[in-house]
XYZ file of C-alpha atoms in Angstrom:
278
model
C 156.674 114.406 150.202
C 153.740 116.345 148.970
C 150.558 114.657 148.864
C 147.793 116.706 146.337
C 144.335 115.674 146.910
C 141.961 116.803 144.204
C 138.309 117.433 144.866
C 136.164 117.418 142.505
C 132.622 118.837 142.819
C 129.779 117.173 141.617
C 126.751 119.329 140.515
C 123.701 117.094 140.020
C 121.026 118.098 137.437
C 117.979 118.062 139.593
C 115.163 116.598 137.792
C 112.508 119.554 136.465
C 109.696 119.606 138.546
C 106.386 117.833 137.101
C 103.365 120.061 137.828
C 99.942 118.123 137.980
C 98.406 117.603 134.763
C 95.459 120.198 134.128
C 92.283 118.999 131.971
C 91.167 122.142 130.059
C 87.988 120.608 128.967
C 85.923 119.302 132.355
C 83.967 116.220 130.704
C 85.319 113.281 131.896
C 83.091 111.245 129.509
C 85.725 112.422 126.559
C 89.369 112.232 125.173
C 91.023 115.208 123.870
C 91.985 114.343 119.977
C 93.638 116.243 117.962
C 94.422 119.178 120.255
C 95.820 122.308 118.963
C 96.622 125.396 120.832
C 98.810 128.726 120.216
C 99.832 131.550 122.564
C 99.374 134.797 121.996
C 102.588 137.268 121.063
C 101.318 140.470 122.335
C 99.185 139.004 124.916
C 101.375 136.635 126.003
C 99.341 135.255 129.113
C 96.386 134.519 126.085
C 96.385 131.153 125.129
C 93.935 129.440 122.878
C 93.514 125.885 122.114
C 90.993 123.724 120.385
C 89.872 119.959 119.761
C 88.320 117.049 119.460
C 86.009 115.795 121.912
C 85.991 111.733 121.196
C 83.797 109.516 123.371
C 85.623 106.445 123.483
C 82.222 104.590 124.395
C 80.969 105.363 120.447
C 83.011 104.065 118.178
C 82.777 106.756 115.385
C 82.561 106.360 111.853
C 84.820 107.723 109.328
C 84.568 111.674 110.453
C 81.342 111.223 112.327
C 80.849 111.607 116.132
C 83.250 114.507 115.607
C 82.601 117.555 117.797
C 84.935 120.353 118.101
C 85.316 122.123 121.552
C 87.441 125.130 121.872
C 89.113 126.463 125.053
C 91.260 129.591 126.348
C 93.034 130.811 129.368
C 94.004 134.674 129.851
C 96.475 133.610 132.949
C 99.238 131.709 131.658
C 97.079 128.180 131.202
C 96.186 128.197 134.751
C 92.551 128.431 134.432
C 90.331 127.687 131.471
C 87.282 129.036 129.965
C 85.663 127.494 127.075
C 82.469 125.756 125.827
C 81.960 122.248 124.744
C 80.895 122.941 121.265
C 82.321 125.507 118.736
C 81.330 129.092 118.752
C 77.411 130.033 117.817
C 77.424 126.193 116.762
C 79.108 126.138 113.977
C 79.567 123.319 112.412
C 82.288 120.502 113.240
C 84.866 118.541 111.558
C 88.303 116.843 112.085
C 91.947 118.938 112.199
C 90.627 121.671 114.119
C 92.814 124.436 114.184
C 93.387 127.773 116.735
C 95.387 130.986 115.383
C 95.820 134.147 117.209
C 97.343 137.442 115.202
C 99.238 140.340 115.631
C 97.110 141.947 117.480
C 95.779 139.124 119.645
C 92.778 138.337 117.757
C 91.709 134.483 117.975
C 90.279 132.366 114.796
C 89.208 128.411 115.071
C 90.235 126.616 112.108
C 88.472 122.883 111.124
C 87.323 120.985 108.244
C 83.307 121.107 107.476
C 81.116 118.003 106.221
C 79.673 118.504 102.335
C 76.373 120.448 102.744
C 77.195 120.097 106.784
C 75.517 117.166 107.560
C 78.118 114.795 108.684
C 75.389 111.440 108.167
C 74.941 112.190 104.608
C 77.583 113.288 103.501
C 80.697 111.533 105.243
C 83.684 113.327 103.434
C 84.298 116.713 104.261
C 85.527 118.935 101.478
C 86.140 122.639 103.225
C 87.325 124.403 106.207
C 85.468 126.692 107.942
C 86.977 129.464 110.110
C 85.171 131.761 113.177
C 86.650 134.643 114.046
C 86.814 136.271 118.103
C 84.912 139.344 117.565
C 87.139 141.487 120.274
C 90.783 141.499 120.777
C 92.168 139.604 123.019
C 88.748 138.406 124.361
C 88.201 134.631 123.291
C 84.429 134.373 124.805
C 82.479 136.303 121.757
C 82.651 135.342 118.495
C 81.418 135.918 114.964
C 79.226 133.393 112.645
C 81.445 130.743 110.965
C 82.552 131.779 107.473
C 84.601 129.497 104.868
C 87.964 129.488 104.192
C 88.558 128.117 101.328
C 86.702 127.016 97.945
C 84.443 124.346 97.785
C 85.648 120.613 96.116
C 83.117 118.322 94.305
C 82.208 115.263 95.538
C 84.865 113.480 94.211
C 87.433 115.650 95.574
C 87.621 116.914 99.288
C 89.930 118.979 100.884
C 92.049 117.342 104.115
C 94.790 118.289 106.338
C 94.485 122.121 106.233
C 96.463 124.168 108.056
C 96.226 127.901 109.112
C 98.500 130.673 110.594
C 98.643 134.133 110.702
C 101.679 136.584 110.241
C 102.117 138.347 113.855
C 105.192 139.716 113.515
C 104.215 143.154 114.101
C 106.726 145.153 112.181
C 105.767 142.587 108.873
C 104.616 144.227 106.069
C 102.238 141.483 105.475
C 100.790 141.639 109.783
C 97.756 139.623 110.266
C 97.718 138.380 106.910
C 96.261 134.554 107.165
C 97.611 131.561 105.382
C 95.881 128.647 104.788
C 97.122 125.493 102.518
C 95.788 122.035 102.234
C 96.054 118.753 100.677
C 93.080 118.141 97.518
C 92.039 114.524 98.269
C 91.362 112.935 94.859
C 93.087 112.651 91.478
C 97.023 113.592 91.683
C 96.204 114.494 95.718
C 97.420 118.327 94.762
C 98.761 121.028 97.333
C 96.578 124.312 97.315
C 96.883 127.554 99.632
C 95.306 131.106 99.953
C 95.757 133.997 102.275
C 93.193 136.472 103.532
C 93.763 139.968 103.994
C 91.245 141.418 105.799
C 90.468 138.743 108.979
C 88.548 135.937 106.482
C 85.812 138.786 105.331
C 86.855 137.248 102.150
C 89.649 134.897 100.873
C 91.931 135.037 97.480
C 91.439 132.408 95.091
C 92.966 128.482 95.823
C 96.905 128.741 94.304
C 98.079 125.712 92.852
C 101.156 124.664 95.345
C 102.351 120.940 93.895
C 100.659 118.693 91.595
C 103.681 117.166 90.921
C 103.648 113.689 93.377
C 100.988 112.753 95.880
C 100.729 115.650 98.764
C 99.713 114.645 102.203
C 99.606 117.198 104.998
C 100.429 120.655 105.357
C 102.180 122.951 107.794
C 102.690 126.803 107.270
C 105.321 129.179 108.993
C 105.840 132.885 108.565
C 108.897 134.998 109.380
C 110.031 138.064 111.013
C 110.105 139.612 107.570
C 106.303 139.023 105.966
C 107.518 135.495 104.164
C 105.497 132.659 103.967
C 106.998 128.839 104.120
C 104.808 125.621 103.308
C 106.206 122.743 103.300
C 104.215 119.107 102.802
C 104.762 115.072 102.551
C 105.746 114.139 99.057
C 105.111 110.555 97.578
C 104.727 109.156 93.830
C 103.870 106.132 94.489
C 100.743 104.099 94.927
C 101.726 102.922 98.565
C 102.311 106.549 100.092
C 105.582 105.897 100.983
C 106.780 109.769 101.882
C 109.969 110.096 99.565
C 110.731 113.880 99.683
C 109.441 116.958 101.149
C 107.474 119.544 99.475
C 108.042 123.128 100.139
C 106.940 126.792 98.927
C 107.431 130.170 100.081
C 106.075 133.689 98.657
C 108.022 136.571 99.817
C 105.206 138.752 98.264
C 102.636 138.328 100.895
C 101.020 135.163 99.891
C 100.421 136.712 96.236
C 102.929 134.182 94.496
C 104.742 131.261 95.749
C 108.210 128.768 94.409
C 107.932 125.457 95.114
C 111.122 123.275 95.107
C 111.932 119.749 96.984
C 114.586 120.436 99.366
C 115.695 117.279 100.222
C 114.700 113.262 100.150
C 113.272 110.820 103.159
C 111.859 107.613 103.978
C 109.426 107.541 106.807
C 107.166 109.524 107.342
C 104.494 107.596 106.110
C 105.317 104.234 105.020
C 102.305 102.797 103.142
C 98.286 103.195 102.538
C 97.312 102.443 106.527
C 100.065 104.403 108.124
C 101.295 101.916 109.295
C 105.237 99.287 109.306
C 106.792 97.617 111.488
C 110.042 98.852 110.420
C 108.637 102.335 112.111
C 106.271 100.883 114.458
C-alpha cells in the first residue's frame, strides 16, 4: 500500500500595518472639515492639503464660523508646515480646495462670502483662488484673486471644484479647470479654465441647464482632455436620477455634455438625508 499525504501550505495575509494617526493642523481646539489635499507629480514628496477649521464649541451658522487653514509637507506627509488661516488672509469660505500643476506650483481653491463679509452677507456666491508664488515652495504666496464671475444675490455659486492639467507632455499643461453648481433658478452647471495661472479667467460656459445640478468634480487626461461630470435631478425633492457629464478635448475652449447613465442615491431628498441610505 501507498499512503500519499498532501500538505498544503497556508500563507496568511498579514494584516497592513496601521501607522499612528498624524494631525497636520496642531490646534486641538478644532476638527478638520472638509479636508482636501493633492500630491504633487513632479515633486512627488510635495503634498498640499487644505480645510476647514470647525470649533465644535460654536455652533456655526449657515457658512459662518468658517475659517480655512491650509497645510503642506515636502517629506512624504511626515512633517507639516502650514498656518492657521489662509495665505495673506484672504478671505474664507466652505469647499476649500488645494491643486498643484505640472510644474509643482500650489493654488488654494474656496468659496468667498458676497462683498466678503460672512455676517452680512451669509451666501457666498464666488470662489476665490491664491496662487504659491515659487515652485514647489508652499510657504509664499500671492494676494487672493477670483476665479470665477460674480452671481447676484439671488443666485450664488456652490460646490466648485478645481484641477489643473499636469500631465506634462499635454498640450493643454497647467491649464486650470474650474466648474460649479449656480444655486438658484434651474440650479445650472457652469465651468471655465485659466490659461495663464488665474492672472485672468475665460468667461463662465454654460455646462447643463437641463435638470437640477448639484456638485461638481473635474478630471483631466494624459492627452489635454477635460471630463466633468455632476449629480443630475428634475425633481423638486433632489432625488439624484442620472449623472451629468462633459468633456472638451479642445483645452477647455468647448465642451459636449451627455448623461451617461441613470441612478438612485446619491442624494435622496431636500435634507440629504433616508433611511433607505442611512
Amino acid at each position: 500500500l501507498i499512503f500519499c499525504i498532501l500538505i498544503q501550505n497556508t500563507i496568511m495575509a498579514k494584516p497592513p500595518i496601521d501607522n499612528p494617526d498624524i494631525r497636520i493642523f496642531p490646534s486641538t481646539s478644532h476638527h478638520q472639515v472638509e479636508v482636501s489635499t493633492v500630491i504633487s507629480r513632479l515633486y512627488p514628496n510635495s503634498i498640499l492639503a487644505t480645510a476647514i477649521r470647525s470649533n465644535l464649541v460654536i455652533i456655526p451658522l449657515p457658512n459662518r464660523n468658517r475659517t480655512n487653514f491650509y497645510t503642506y509637507s515636502y517629506d512624504g506627509g511626515i512633517t507639516w508646515l502650514g498656518n492657521n488661516n489662509l495665505p495673506n488672509n484672504a478671505n474664507n469660505g466652505p469647499d476649500p480646495l488645494a491643486i498643484i500643476d505640472a510644474d509643482g506650483r500650489g493654488y488654494l481653491g474656496y468659496l468667498r462670502f458676497l462683498g466678503d463679509n460672512p455676517e452680512e452677507n451669509p451666501e457666498p456666491n464666488i470662489y476665490g483662488i491664491s496662487k504659491a508664488s515659487i515652485v514647489n515652495n508652499f510657504s509664499i504666496w500671492n494676494n487672493q484673486v477670483n476665479g470665477c464671475s460674480p452671481q447676484i444675490r439671488t443666485y450664488f455659486n456652490d460646490k466648485p471644484w478645481i484641477v489643473a492639467d499636469n500631465y506634462r507632455m499635454s498640450q493643454y499643461k497647467n491649464n486650470i479647470y474650474g466648474a460649479w453648481t449656480k444655486r438658484g433658478g434651474n440650479y445650472e452647471i457652469f465651468a471655465n479654465r485659466s490659461t495663464n495661472g488665474y492672472t485672468s479667467y475665460s468667461a463662465d460656459i454654460l455646462l447643463s441647464d437641463v435638470g437640477k445640478g448639484q456638485g461638481t468634480s473635474i478630471a483631466t487626461g494624459a492627452n489635454g482632455e477635460v471630463y466633468i461630470c455632476w449629480a443630475k435631478s428634475t425633481d423638486v425633492d433632489w432625488d439624484a436620477e442620472s449623472l451629468g457629464f462633459a468633456k472638451s478635448l479642445n483645452g477647455g475652449t468647448t465642451y459636449t455634455t451627455s448623461t451617461p447613465f441613470n441612478y438612485d442615491g446619491i442624494r435622496v431628498d431636500v435634507s440629504g438625508v433616508n433611511p433607505i441610505f442611512n
